[in-house]
XYZ file of C-alpha atoms in Angstrom:
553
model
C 14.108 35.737 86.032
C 11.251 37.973 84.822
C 10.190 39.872 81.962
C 7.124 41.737 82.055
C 4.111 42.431 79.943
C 6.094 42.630 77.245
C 8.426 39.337 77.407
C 4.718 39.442 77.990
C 5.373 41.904 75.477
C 9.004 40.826 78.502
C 7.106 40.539 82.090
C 9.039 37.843 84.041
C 12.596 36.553 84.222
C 15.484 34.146 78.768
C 15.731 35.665 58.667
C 15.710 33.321 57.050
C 18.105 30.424 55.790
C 19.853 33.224 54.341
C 21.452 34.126 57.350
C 23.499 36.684 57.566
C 23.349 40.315 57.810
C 24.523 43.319 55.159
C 26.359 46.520 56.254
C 23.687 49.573 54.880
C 24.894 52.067 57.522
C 28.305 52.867 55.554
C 30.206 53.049 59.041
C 29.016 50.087 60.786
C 31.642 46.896 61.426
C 32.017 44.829 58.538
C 29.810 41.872 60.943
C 26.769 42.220 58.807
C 25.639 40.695 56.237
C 21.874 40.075 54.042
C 19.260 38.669 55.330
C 15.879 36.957 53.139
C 12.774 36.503 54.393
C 10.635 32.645 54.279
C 8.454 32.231 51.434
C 9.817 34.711 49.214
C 8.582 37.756 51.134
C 10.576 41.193 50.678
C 14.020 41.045 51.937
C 14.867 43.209 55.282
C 18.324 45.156 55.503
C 19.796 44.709 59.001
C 22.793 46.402 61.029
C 24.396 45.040 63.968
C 25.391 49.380 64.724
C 24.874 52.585 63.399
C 27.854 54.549 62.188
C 30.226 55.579 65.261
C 29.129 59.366 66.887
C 32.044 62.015 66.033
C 31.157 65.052 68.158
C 30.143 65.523 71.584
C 26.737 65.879 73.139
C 25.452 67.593 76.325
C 22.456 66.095 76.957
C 19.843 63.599 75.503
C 16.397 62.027 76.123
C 15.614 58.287 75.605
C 12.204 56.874 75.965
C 11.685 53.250 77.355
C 8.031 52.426 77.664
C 7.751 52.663 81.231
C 9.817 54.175 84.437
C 12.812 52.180 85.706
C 12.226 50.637 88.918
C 15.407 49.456 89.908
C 19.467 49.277 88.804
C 20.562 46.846 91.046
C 21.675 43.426 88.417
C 20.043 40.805 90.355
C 16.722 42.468 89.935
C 17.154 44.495 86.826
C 14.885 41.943 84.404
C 12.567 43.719 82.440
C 13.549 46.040 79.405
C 13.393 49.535 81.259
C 15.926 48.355 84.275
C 18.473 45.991 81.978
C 18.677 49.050 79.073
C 19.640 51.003 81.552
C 21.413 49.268 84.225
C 23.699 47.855 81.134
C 24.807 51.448 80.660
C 26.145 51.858 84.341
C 27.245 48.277 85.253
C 29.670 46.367 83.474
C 29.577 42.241 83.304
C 32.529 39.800 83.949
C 32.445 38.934 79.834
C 30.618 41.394 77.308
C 28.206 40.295 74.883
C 28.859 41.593 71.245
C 26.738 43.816 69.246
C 26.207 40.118 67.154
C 25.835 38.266 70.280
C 29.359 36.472 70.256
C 30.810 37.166 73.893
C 34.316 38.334 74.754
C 36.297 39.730 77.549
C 34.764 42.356 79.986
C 35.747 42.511 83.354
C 37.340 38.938 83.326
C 40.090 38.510 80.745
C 39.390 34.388 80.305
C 37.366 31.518 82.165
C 39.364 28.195 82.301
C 38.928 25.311 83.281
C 41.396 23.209 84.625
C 39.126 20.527 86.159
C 35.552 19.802 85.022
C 34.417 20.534 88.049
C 36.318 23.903 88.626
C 35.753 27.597 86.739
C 38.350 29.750 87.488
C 38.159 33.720 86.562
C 41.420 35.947 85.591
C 39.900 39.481 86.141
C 41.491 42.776 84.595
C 44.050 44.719 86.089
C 42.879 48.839 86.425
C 39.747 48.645 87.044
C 37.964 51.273 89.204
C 34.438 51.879 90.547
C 32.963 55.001 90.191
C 34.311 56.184 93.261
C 37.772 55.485 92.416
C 38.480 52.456 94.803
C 39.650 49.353 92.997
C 37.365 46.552 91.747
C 38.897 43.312 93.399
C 38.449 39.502 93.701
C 35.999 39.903 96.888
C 34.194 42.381 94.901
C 33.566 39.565 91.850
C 33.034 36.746 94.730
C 30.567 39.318 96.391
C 28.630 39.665 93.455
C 28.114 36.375 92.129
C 26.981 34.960 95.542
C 24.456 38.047 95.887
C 23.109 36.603 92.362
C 23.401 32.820 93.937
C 21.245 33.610 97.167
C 17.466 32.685 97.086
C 16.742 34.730 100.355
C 18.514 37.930 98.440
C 15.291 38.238 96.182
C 17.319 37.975 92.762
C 15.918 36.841 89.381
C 18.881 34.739 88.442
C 19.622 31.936 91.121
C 18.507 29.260 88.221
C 20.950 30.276 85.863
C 23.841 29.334 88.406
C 22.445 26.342 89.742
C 25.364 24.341 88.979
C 27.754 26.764 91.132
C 28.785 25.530 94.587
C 30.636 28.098 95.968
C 32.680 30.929 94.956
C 35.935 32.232 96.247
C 38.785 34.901 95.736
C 42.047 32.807 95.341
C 44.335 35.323 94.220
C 44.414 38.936 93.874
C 42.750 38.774 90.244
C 41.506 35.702 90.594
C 37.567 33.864 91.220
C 37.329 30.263 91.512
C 33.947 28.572 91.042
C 33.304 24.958 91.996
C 30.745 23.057 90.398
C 27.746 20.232 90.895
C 28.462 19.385 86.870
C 30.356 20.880 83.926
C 28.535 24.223 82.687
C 29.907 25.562 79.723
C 27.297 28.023 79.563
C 28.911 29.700 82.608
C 30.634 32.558 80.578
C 27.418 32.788 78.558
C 25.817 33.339 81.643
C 28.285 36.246 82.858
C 27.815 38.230 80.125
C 24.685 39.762 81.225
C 23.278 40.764 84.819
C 24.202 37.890 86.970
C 27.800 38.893 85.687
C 27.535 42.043 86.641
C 30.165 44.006 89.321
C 29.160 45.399 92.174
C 30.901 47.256 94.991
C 31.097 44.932 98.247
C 31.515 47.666 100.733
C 28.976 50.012 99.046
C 26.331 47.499 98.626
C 26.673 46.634 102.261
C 26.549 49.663 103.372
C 23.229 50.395 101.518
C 21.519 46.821 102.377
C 18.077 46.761 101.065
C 18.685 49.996 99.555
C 20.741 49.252 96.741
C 19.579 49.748 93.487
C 16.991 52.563 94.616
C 16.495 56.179 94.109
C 17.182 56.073 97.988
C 20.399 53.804 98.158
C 21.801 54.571 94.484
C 24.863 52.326 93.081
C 28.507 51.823 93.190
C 29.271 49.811 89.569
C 32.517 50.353 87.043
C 30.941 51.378 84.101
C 31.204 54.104 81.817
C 28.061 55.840 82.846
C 27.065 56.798 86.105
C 23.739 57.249 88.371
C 22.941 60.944 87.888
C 19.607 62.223 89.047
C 16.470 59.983 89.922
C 13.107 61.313 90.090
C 10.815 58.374 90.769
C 7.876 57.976 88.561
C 9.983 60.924 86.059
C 13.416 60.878 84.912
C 16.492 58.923 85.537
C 19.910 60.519 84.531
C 23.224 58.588 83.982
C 26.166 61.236 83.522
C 28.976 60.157 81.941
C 32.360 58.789 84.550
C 34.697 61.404 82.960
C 37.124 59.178 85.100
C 36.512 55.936 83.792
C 38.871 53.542 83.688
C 38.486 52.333 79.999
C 40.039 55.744 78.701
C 39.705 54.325 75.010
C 35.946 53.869 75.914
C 35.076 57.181 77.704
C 31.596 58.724 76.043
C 30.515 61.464 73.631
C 27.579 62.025 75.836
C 27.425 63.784 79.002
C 23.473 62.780 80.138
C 21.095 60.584 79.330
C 17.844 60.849 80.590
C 15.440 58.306 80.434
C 11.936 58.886 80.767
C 8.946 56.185 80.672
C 6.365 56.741 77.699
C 4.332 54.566 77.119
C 1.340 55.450 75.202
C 2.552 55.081 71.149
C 0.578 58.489 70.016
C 2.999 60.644 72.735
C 5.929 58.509 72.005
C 5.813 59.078 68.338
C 5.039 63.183 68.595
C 7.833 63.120 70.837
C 10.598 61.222 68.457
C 8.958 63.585 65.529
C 9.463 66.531 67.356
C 12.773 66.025 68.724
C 11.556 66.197 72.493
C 12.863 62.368 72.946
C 16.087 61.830 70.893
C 16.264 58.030 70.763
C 14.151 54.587 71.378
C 14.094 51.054 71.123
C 10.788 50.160 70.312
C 9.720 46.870 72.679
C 6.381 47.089 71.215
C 5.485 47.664 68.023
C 4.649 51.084 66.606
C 1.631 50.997 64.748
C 2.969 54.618 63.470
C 5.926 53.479 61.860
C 5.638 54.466 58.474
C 4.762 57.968 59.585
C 7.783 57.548 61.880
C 9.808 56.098 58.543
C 8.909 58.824 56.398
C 10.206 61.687 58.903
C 13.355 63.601 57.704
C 13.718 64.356 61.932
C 14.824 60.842 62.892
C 16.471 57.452 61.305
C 15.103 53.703 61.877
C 17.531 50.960 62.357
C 16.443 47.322 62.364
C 19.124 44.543 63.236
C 19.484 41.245 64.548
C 17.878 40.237 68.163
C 17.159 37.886 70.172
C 13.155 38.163 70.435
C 10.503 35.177 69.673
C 6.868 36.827 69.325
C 4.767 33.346 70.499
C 1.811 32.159 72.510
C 2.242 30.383 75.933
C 0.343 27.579 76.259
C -0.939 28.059 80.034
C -1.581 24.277 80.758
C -0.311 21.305 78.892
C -2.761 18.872 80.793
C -6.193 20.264 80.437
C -8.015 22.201 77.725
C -7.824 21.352 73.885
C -4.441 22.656 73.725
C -3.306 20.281 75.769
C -3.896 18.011 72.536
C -0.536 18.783 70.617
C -2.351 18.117 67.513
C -4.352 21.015 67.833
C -1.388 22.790 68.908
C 0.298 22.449 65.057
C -3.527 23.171 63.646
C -3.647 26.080 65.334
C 0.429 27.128 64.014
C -0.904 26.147 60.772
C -4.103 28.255 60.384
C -2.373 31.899 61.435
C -1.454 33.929 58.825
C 2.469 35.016 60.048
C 3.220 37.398 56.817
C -0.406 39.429 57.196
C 0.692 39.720 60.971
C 3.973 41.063 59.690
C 2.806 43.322 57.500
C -0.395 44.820 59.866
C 1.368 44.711 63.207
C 4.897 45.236 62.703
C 5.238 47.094 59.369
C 7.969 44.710 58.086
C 10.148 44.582 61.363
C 9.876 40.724 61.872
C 9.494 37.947 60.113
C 7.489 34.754 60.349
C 9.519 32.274 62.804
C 10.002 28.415 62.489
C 11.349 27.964 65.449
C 11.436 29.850 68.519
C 15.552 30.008 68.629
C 15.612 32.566 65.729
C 18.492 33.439 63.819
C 19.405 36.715 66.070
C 20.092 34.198 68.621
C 22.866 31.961 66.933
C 25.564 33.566 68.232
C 28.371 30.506 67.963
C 28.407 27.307 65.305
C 25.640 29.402 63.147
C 26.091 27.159 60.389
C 24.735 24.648 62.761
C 21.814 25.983 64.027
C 21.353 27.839 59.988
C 20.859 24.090 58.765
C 18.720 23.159 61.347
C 16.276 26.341 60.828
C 16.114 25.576 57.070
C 15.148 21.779 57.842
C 11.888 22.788 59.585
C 8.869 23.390 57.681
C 8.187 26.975 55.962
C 5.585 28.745 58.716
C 2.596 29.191 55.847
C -1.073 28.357 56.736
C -2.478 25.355 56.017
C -6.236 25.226 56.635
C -6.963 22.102 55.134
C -4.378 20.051 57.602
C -5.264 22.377 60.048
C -9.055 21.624 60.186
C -7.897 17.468 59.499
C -6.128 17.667 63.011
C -8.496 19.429 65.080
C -11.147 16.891 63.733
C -8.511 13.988 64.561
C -8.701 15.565 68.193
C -11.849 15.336 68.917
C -11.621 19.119 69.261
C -13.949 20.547 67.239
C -16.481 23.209 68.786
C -15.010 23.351 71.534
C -13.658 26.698 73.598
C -9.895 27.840 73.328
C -9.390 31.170 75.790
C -6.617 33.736 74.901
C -5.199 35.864 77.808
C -4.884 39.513 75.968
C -5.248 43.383 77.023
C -7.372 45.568 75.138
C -4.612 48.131 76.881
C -1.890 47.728 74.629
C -2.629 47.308 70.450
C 0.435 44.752 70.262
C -1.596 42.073 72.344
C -5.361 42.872 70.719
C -3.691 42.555 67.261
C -1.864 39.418 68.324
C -5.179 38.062 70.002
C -7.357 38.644 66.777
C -5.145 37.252 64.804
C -5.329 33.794 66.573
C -9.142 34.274 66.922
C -9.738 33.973 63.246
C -7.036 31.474 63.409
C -9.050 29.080 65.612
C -12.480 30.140 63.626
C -11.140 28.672 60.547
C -10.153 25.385 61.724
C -13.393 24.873 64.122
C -12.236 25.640 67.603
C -14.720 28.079 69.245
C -11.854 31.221 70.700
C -12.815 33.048 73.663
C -10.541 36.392 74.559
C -10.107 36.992 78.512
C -9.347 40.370 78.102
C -7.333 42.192 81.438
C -5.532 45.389 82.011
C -2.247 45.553 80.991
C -0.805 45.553 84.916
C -2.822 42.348 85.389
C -1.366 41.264 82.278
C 1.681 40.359 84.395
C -0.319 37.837 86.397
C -0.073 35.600 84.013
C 3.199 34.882 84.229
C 3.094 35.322 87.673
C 0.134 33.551 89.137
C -0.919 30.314 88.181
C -4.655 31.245 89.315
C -4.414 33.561 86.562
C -2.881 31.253 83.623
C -5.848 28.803 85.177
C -8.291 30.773 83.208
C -6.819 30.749 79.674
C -5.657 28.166 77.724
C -3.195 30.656 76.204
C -1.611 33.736 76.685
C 1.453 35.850 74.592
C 4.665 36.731 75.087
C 7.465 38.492 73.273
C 10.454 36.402 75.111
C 14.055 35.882 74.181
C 17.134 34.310 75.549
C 19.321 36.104 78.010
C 22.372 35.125 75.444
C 22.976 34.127 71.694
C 22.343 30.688 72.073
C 18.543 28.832 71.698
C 19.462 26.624 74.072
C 19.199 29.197 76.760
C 15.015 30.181 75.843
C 14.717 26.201 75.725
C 16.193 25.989 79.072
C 13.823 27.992 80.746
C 10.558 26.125 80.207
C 11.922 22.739 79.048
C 13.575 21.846 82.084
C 11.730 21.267 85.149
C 11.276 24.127 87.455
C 12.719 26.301 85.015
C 11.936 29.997 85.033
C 9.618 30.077 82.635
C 8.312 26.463 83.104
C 4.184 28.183 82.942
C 2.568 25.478 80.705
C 4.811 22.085 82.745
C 6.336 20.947 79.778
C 7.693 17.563 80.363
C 9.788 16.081 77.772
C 12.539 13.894 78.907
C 14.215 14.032 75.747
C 14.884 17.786 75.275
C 15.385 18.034 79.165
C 18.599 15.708 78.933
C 19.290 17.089 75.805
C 19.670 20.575 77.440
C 21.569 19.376 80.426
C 24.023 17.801 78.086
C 24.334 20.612 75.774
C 25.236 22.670 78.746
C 27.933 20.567 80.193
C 29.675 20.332 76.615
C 33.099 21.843 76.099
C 33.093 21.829 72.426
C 30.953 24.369 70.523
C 29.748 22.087 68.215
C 28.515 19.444 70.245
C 26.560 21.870 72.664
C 25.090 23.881 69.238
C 24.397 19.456 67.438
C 22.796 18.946 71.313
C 20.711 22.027 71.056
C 19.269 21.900 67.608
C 18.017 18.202 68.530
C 16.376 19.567 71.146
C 14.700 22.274 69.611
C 13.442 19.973 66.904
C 12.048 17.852 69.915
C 10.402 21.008 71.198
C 9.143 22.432 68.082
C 7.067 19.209 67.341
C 5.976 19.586 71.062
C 4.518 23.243 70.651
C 4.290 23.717 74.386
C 5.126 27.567 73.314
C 3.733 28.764 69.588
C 6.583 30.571 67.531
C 4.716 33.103 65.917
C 7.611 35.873 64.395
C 10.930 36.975 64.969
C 10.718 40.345 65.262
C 14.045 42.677 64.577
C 15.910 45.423 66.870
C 14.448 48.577 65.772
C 16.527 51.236 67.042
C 14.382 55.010 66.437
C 17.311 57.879 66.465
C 17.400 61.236 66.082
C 19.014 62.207 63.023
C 22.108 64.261 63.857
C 23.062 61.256 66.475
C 24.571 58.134 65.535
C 26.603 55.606 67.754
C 23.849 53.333 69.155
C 23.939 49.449 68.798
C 21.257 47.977 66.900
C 20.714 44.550 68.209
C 19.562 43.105 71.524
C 23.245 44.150 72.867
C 21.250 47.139 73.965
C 20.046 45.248 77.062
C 23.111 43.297 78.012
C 26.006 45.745 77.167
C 27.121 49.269 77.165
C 25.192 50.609 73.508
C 26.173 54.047 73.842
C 29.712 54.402 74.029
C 29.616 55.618 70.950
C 27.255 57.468 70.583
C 27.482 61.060 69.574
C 26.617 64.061 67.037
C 26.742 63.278 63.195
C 29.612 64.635 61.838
């Protein structure tokens, strides 16, 4: 798996007790609710979608903050290639716009055996080329994501998958190691993804480039590519969905990534729509613009530090760990950095992510302490370590604002409470190496990341660094506890079992602090203001998000 710089910020593959989340867009599904914020601070209005589009649209332009480098699912894992691969290529089960999934290509997932997954696929449906999507085709695809040697991202995530096989003319069977109920979970996102068999292997290595192109089902299709410009999906005017077929003809996508050009272009109408990965340190000049709207919703993201090495260094002391969460100041961060799109976190499965048994996982959040600084504890602990004087390092860039705001802030953190911070300070493509190369996380004791779960459920973040060999397993977190905890949460049939399983775990890892929850932040969805349609949650990088969208009425 990998997300980039920005699960850095997402380079490498995964509210408050309140809870819920109100409808302010006067059209949106009645799945929304309010939201509060810890502490008292001001309370945030989120949508899960912005009112459905009404008239058609030609063309429009959507920024991501770099190029795309690929559309092929099993490599498609930072936010540029899943944003837009999700447009084109449609999963086995779809993830909702509030994270719950439900039916996509696959009509159900039973299980007759505990050992046995079988798949009922959907009658009708047609790759872009009109031949039909079949059982091979599903088979085809979920071995390419199974195969080490084929280079994927996802081979962890299906670990407990033995073998797949067509066994009927709509039908996949999967046999398994163990139970895995987070199978469908799992499907709902790129390693569920369709492919065609005979297209892919006609292309080889070539699939997924601006050379070999794609064969998927989806609503969208691969227009032009211009590598290192502009990537066009046009809209399958013979898609099979007909209740599903788009307002809009073309969307380009084009990389931007410095914030000054992005916001001149939103401002100006040049780029039409954006999800904003990174904070925009322009917001309330973008806020205060008749020219566009800003949307902020539920999603999945945890803003926290990584800590590089659990055996060496004074992090490696979990006491200074919690002294160091207890001396940063989460609502000034809030209120410099992201302009009230987040919100201090007390746990790194935030509430965007409880996507099943959310009273569950609600009680659990609200039973963890409030995320305020404490110096005076603070300082108590890091004397109780023995840790006082001596040198913490911070992996940061001075390239992008998100990471030298984030790195400040836990410099005067660690100056408060007596540690001595250091800031290794690389350029954001070397940025990357840290999640990459463990000669790189060897220099720093610490090093951010805005991460988040591939699905609406905790346990899926946890997963990756909690259990042994994980994806994300930087720092070698060893707890036996939340590692069996996990493995039994994902071989649970019941809902509440795996969500009781989860939350014990989390409250195992969250004493732990191998990773730092710093904020949650929110979807923020920037769209020009005679469109609507777009999803506003982290749908956007699992599932179609603009079906709907479409001119104002």
């Amino acid at each position: 798996m990998r997300k980039t710089v920005l699960a850095a910020t997402a380079a490498t593959l995964a509210m408050t007790t309140a809870g819920c989340y109100r409808d302010t867009t006067g059209g949106a599904p009645a799945n929304t609710a309010d939201s509060g914020a810890p502490g008292g601070a001001a309370r945030r209005e989120l949508v899960t979608t912005t009112p459905p589009g009404t008239g058609r649209v030609d063309r429009v332009t959507w920024a991501l903050y770099r190029g795309t480098t690929s559309i092929d699912p099993i490599t498609a894992g930072d936010y540029p290639e899943i944003t837009v691969t999700s447009l084109m290529c449609e999963s086995l089960f779809r993830q909702g716009p509030d994270g719950s999934p439900g039916p996509g290509l696959a009509t159900s997932l039973e299980y007759p055996d505990p050992r046995t997954a079988v798949l009922k696929l959907r009658e009708g449906v047609r790759f872009w080329d009109g031949s039909p999507m079949t059982a091979e085709d599903v088979a085809f695809s979920i071995e390419r994501n199974r195969d080490p040697k084929g280079g994927g991202y996802w081979v962890p995530v299906l670990s407990r998958v033995t073998s797949v096989k067509a066994t009927g003319p709509l039908e996949v069977t999967l046999k398994l190691s163990r139970p895995d109920h987070w199978l469908r979970d799992v499907l709902s996102y790129m390693p569920g993804m369709v492919v065609s068999k005979a297209y892919v292997t006609a292309k080889g290595k070539d699939y997924g480039t601006a050379r070999g192109g794609a064969m998927c089902t989806g609503s969208y299709k691969l227009g032009e590519w211009r590598t290192g410009d502009v990537l066009s999906v046009v809209r399958n005017d013979a898609y099979w969905n007909r209740s599903a077929v788009p307002l809009t003809g073309r969307i380009d996508f084009k990389g931007i990534p410095d914030e000054a050009t992005l916001t001149a272009a939103l401002l100006t109408g040049e780029v039409d729509g954006a999800y904003l990965e990174l904070p925009l340190s322009t917001m309330d000049q973008v806020r205060a613009s008749d020219a566009v709207k800003v949307y902020q919703g539920p999603s999945y993201l945890i803003d926290a530090l990584i800590v590089a090495d659990l055996r060496r260094g004074p992090l490696a002391d979990a006491r200074v760990r919690r002294a160091l969460s207890l001396a940063i100041d989460r609502e000034a961060y809030v209120a410099t950095l992201y302009k009230g799109t987040a919100q201090p976190a007390r746990a790194l499965g935030t509430p965007g992510t409880w996507g099943y048994e959310r009273g569950t996982f609600e009680a659990a959040w609200s039973a963890l302490p409030d995320p305020k600084a404490d110096l005076e504890t603070a300082r108590r602990l890091v004397q109780e370590a023995g840790a006082s004087g001596k040198t913490v390092t911070f992996g940061m860039s001075n390239e992008l604002n998100k990471l030298v705001t984030e790195a400040n802030l836990f410099k005067t953190a660690a100056e408060r409470i007596g540690l001595k911070p250091r800031l290794k300070a690389v350029s954001a493509d070397a940025y990357g190496g840290f999640f990459l190369d463990p000669k790189a996380r060897a220099d720093v004791d610490g090093f951010f990341t805005t991460n988040y779960p591939n699905w609406a459920d905790p346990g899926a973040l946890y997963a990756s660094f909690a259990l042994p060999g994980g994806p994300q397993d930087y720092g070698g977190y060893r707890s036996a506890e939340a590692a069996d905890l996990l493995e039994r949460a994902r071989g649970a049939a019941g809902p509440k079992e795996r969500a009781e399983l989860t939350v014990r775990a989390q409250r195992t890892v969250t004493g732990d602090l191998p990773w730092i929850p710093v904020v949650a932040p929110d979807t923020v969805l920037v769209l020009n203001a005679r469109l609507s349609g777009a999803t506003v949650s982290s749908q956007h990088l699992f599932a179609p998000w603009a079906d709907r969208l479409g001119a104002v009425g």
